[in-house]
GROMACS .gro file of N, CA, C and O in nm:
model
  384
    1UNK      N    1  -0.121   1.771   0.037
    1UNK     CA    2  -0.095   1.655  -0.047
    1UNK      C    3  -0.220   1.627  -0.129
    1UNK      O    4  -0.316   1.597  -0.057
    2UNK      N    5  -0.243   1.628  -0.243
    2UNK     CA    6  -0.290   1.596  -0.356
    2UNK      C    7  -0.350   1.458  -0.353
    2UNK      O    8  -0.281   1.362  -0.385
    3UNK      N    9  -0.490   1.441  -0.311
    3UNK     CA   10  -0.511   1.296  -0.320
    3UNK      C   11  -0.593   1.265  -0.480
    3UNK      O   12  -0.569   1.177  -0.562
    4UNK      N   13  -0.678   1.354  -0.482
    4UNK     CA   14  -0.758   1.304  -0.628
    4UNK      C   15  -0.803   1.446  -0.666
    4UNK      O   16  -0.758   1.535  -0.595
    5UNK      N   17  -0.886   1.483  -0.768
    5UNK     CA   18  -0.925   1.650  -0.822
    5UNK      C   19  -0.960   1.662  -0.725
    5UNK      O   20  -0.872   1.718  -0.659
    6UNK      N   21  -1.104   1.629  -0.630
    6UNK     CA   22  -1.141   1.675  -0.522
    6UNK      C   23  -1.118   1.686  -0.386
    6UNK      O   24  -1.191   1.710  -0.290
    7UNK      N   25  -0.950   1.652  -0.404
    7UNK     CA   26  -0.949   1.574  -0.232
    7UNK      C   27  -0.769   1.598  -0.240
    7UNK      O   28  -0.682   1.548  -0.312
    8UNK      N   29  -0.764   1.726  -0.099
    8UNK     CA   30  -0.657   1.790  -0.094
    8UNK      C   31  -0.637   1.770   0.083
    8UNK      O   32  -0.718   1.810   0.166
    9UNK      N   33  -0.519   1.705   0.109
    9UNK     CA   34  -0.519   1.690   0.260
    9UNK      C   35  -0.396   1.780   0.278
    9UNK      O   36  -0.300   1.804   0.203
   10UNK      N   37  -0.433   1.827   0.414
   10UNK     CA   38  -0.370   1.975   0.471
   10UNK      C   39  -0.247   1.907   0.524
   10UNK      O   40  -0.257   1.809   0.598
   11UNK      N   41  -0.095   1.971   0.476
   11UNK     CA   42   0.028   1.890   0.513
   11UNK      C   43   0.075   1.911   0.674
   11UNK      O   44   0.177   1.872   0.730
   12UNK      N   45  -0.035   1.987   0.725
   12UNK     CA   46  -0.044   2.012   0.887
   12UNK      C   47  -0.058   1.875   0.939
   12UNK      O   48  -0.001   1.826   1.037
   13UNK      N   49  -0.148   1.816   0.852
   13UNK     CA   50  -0.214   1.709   0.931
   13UNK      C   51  -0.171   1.565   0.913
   13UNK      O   52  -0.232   1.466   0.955
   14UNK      N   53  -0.019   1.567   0.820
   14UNK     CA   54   0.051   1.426   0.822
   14UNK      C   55   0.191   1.491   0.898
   14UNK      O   56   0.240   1.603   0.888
   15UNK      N   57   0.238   1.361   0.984
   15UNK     CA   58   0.417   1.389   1.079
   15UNK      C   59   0.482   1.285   1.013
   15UNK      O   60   0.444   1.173   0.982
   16UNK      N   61   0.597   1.349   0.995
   16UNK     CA   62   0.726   1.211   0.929
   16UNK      C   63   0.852   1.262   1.000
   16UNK      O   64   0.921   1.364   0.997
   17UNK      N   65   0.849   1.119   1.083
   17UNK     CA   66   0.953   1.070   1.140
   17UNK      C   67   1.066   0.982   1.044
   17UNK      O   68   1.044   0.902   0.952
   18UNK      N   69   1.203   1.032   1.105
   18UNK     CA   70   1.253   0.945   1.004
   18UNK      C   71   1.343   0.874   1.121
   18UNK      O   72   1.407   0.924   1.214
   19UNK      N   73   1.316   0.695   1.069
   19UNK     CA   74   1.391   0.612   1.212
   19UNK      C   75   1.483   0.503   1.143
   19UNK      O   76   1.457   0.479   1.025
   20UNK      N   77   1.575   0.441   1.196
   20UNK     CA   78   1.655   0.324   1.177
   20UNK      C   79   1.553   0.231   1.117
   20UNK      O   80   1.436   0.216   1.154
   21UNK      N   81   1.624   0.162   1.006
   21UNK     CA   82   1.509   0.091   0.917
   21UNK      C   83   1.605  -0.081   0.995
   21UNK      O   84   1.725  -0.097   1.017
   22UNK      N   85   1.516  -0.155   1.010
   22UNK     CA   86   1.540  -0.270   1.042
   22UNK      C   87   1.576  -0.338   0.939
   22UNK      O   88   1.577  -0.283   0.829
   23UNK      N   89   1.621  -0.502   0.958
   23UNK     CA   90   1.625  -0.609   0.818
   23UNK      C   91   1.767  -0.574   0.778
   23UNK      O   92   1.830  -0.486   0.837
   24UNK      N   93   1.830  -0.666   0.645
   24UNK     CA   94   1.915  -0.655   0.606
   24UNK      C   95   1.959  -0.493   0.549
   24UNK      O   96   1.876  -0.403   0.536
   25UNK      N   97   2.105  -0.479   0.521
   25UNK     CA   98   2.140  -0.356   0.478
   25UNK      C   99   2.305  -0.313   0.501
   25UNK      O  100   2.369  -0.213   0.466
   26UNK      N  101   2.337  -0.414   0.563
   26UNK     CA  102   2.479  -0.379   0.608
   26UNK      C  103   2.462  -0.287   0.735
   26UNK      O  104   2.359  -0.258   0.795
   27UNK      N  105   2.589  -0.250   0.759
   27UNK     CA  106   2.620  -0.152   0.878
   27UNK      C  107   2.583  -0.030   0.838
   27UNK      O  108   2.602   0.056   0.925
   28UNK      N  109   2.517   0.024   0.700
   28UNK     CA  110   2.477   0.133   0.645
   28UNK      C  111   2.345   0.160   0.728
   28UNK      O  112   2.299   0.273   0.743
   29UNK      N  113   2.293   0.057   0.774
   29UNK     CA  114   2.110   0.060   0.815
   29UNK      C  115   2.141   0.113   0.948
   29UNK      O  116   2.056   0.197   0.979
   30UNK      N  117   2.233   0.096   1.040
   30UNK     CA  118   2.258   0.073   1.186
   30UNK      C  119   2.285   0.247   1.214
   30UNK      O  120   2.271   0.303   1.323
   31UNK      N  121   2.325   0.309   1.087
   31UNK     CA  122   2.361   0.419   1.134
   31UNK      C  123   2.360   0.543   1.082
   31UNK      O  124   2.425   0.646   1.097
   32UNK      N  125   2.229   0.490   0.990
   32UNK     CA  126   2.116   0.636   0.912
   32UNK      C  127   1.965   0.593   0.950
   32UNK      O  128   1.923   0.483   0.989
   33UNK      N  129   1.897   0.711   0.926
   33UNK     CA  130   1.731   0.703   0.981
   33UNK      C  131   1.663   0.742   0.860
   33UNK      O  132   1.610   0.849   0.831
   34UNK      N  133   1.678   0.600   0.772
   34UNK     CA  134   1.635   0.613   0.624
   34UNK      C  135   1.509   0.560   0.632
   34UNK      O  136   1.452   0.558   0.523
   35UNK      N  137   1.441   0.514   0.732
   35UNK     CA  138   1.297   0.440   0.694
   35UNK      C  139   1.206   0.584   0.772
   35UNK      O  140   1.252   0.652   0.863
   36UNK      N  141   1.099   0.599   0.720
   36UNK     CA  142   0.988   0.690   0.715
   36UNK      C  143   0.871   0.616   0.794
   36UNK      O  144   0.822   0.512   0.750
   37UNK      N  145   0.823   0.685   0.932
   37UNK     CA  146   0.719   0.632   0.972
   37UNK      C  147   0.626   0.778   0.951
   37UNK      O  148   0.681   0.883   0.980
   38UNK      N  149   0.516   0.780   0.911
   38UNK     CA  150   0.408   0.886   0.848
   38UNK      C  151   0.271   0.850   0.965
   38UNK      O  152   0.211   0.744   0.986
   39UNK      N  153   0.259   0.948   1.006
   39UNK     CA  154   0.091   0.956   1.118
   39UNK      C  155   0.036   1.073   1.025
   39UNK      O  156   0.095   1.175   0.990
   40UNK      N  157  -0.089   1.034   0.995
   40UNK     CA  158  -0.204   1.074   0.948
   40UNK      C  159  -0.305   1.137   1.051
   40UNK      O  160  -0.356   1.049   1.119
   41UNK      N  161  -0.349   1.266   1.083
   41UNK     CA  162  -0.415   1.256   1.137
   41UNK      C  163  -0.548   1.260   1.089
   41UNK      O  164  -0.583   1.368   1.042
   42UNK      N  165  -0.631   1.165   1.091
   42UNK     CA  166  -0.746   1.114   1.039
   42UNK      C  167  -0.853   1.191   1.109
   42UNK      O  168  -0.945   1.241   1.046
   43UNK      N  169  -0.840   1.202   1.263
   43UNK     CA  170  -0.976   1.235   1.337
   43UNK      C  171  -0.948   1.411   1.332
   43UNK      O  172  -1.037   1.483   1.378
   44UNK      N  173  -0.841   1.464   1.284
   44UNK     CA  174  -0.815   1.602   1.280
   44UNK      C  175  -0.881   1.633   1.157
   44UNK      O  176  -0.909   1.751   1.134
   45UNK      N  177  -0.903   1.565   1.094
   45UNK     CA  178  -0.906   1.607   0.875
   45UNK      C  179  -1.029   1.615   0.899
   45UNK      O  180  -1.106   1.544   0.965
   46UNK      N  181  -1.044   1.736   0.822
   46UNK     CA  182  -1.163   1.800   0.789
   46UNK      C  183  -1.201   1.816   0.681
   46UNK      O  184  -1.300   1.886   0.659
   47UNK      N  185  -1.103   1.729   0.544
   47UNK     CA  186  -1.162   1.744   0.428
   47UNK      C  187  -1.223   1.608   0.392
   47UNK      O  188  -1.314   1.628   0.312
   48UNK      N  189  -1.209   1.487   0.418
   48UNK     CA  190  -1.279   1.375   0.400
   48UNK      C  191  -1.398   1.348   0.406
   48UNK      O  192  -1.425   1.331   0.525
   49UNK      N  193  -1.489   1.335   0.340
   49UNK     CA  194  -1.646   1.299   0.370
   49UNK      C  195  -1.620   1.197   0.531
   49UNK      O  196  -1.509   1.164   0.575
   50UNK      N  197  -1.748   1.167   0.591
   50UNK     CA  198  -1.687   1.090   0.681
   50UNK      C  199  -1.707   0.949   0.643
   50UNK      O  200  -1.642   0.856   0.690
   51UNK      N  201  -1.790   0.941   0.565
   51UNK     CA  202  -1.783   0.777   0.455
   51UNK      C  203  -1.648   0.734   0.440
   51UNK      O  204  -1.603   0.634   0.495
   52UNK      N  205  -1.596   0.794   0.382
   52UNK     CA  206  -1.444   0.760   0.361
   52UNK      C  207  -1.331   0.773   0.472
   52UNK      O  208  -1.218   0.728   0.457
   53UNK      N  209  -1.385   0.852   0.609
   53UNK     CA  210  -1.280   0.824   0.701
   53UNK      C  211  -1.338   0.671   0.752
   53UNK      O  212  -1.260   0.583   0.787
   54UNK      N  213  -1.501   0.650   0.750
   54UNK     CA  214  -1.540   0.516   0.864
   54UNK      C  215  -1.432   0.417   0.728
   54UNK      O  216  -1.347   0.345   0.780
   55UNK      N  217  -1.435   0.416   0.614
   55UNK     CA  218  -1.398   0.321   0.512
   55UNK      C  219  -1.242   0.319   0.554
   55UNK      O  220  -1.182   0.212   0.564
   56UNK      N  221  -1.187   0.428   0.575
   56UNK     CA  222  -1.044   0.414   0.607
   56UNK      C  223  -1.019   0.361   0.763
   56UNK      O  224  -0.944   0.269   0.797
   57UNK      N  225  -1.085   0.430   0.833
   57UNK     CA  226  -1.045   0.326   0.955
   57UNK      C  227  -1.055   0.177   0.963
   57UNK      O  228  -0.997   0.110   1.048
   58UNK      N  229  -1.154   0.118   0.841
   58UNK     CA  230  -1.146  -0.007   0.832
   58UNK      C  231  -1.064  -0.095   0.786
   58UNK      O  232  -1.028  -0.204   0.831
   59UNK      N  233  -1.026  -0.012   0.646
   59UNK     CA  234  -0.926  -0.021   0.615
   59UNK      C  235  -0.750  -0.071   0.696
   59UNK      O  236  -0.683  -0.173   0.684
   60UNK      N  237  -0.733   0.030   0.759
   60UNK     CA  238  -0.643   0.049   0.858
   60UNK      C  239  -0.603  -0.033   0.933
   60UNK      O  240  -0.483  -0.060   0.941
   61UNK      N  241  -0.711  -0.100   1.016
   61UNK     CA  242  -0.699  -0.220   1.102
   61UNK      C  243  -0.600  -0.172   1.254
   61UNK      O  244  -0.627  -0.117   1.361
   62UNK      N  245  -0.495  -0.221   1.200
   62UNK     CA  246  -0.408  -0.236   1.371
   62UNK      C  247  -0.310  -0.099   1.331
   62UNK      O  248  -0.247  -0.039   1.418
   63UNK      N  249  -0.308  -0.068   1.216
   63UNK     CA  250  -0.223   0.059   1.167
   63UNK      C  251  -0.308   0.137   1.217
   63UNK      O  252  -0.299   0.227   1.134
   64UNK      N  253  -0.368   0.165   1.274
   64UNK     CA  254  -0.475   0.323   1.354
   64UNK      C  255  -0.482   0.310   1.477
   64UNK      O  256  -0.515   0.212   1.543
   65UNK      N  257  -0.455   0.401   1.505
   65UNK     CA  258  -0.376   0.435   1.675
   65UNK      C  259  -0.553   0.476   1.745
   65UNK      O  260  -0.654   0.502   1.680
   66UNK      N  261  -0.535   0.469   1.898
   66UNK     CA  262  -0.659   0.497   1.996
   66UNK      C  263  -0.717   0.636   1.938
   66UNK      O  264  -0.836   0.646   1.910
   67UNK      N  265  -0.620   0.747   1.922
   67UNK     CA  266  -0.630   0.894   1.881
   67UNK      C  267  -0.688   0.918   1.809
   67UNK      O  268  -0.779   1.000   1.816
   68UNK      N  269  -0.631   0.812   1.649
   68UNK     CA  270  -0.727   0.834   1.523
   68UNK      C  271  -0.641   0.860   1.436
   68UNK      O  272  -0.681   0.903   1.328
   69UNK      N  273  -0.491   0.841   1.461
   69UNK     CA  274  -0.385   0.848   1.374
   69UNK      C  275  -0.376   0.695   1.267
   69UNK      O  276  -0.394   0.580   1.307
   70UNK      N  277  -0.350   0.727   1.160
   70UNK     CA  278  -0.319   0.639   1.121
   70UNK      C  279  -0.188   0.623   1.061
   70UNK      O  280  -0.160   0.691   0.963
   71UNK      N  281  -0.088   0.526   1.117
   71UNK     CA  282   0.059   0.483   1.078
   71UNK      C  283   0.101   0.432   1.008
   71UNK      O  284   0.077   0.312   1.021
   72UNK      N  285   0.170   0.461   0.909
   72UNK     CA  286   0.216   0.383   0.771
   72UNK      C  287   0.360   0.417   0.821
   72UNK      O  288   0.409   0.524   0.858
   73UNK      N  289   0.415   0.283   0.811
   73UNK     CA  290   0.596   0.264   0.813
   73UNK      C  291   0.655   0.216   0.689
   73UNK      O  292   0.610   0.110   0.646
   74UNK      N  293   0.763   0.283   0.612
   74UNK     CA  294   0.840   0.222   0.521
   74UNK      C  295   0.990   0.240   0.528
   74UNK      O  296   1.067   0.329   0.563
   75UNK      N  297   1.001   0.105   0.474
   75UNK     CA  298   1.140   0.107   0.492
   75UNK      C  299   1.251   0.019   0.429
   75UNK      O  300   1.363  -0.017   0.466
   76UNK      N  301   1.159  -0.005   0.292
   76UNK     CA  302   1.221  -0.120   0.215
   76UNK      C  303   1.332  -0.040   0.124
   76UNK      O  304   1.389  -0.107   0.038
   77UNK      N  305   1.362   0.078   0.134
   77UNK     CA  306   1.473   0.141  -0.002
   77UNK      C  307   1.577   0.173   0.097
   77UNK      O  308   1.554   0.162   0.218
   78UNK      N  309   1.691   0.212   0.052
   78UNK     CA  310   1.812   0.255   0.182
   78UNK      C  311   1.782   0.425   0.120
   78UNK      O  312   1.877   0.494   0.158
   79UNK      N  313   1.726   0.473   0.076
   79UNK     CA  314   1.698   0.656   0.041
   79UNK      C  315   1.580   0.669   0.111
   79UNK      O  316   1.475   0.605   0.096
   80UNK      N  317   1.611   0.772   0.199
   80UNK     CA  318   1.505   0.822   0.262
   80UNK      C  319   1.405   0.875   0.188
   80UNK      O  320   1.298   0.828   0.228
   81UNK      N  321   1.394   0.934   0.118
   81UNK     CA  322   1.364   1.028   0.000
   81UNK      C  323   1.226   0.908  -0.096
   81UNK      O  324   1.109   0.935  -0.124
   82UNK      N  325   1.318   0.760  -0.126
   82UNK     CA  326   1.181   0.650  -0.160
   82UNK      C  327   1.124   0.655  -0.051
   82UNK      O  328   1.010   0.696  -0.030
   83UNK      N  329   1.196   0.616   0.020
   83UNK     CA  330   1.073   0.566   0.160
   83UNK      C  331   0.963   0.661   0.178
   83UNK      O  332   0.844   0.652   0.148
   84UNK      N  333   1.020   0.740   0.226
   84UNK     CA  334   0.934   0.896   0.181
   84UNK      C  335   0.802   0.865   0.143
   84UNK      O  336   0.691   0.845   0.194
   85UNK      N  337   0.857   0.867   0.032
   85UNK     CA  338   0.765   0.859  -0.142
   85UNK      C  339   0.673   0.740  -0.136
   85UNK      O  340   0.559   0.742  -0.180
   86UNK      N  341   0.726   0.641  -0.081
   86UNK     CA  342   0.654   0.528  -0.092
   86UNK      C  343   0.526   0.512   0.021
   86UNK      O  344   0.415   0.472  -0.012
   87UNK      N  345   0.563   0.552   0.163
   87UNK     CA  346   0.496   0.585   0.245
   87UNK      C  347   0.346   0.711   0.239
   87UNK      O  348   0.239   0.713   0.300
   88UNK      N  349   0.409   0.804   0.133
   88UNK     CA  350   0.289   0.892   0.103
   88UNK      C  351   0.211   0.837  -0.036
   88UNK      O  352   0.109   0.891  -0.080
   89UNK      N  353   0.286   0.701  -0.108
   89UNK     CA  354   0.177   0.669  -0.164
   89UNK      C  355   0.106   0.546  -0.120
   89UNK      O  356   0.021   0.499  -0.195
   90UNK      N  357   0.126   0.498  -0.026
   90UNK     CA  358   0.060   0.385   0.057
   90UNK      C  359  -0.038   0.460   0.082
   90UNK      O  360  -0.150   0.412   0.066
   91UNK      N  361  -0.024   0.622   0.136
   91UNK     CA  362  -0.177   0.670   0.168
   91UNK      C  363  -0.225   0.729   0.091
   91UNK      O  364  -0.308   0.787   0.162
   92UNK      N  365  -0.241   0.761   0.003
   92UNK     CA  366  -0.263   0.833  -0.117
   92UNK      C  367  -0.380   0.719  -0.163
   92UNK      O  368  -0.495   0.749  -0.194
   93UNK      N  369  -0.328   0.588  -0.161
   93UNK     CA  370  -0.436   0.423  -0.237
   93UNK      C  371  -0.551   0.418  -0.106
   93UNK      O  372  -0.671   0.419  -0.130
   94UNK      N  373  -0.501   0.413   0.024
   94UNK     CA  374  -0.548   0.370   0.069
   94UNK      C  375  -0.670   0.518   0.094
   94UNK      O  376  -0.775   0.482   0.147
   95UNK      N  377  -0.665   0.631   0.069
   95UNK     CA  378  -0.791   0.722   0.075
   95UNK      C  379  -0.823   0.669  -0.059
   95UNK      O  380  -0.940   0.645  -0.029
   96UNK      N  381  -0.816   0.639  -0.160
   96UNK     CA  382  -0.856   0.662  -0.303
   96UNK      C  383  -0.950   0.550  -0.280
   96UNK      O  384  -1.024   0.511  -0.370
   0.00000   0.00000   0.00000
């Protein structure tokens, strides 16, 4: 994944789960796994200066797991496919 000219993260090192999106939606929500939860593995990446991982773990807050994962959940579109999309650009800002 393509973060900036210099900064290419290995697609080894993000997992997407796809789960029941909570909140309104009709009976459509209850029985597709359209919301995208994305783990980062942060303490695995080996292309980040480590300036920018200590800046991202700060970032992060309660979204960064004991491990060093960091979890971004979306689930505001009924297409898996936004959520997706939206979830890999939540991290995309938050390295930039």
């Amino acid at each position: 994944m393509l973060i900036a000219d210099t900064i290419l993260i290995d697609e080894t090192e993000i997992e997407e789960r796809f789960i029941r999106a909570s909140g309104p939606g009709g009976q459509h929500v209850n029985k597709t796994e359209s919301a995208v939860q994305l783990r980062f593995d942060l303490a695995g990446n080996t292309s980040l200066p480590d300036a920018a991982k200590r800046r991202l773990v700060r970032l992060a807050g309660s979204r960064m797991t004991k491990d060093g994962s960091l979890v971004l959940k979306a689930d505001s579109h009924r297409e898996r496919e936004r959520n997706r999309a939206e979830a890999r650009n939540r991290l995309r800002k938050l390295i930039e």
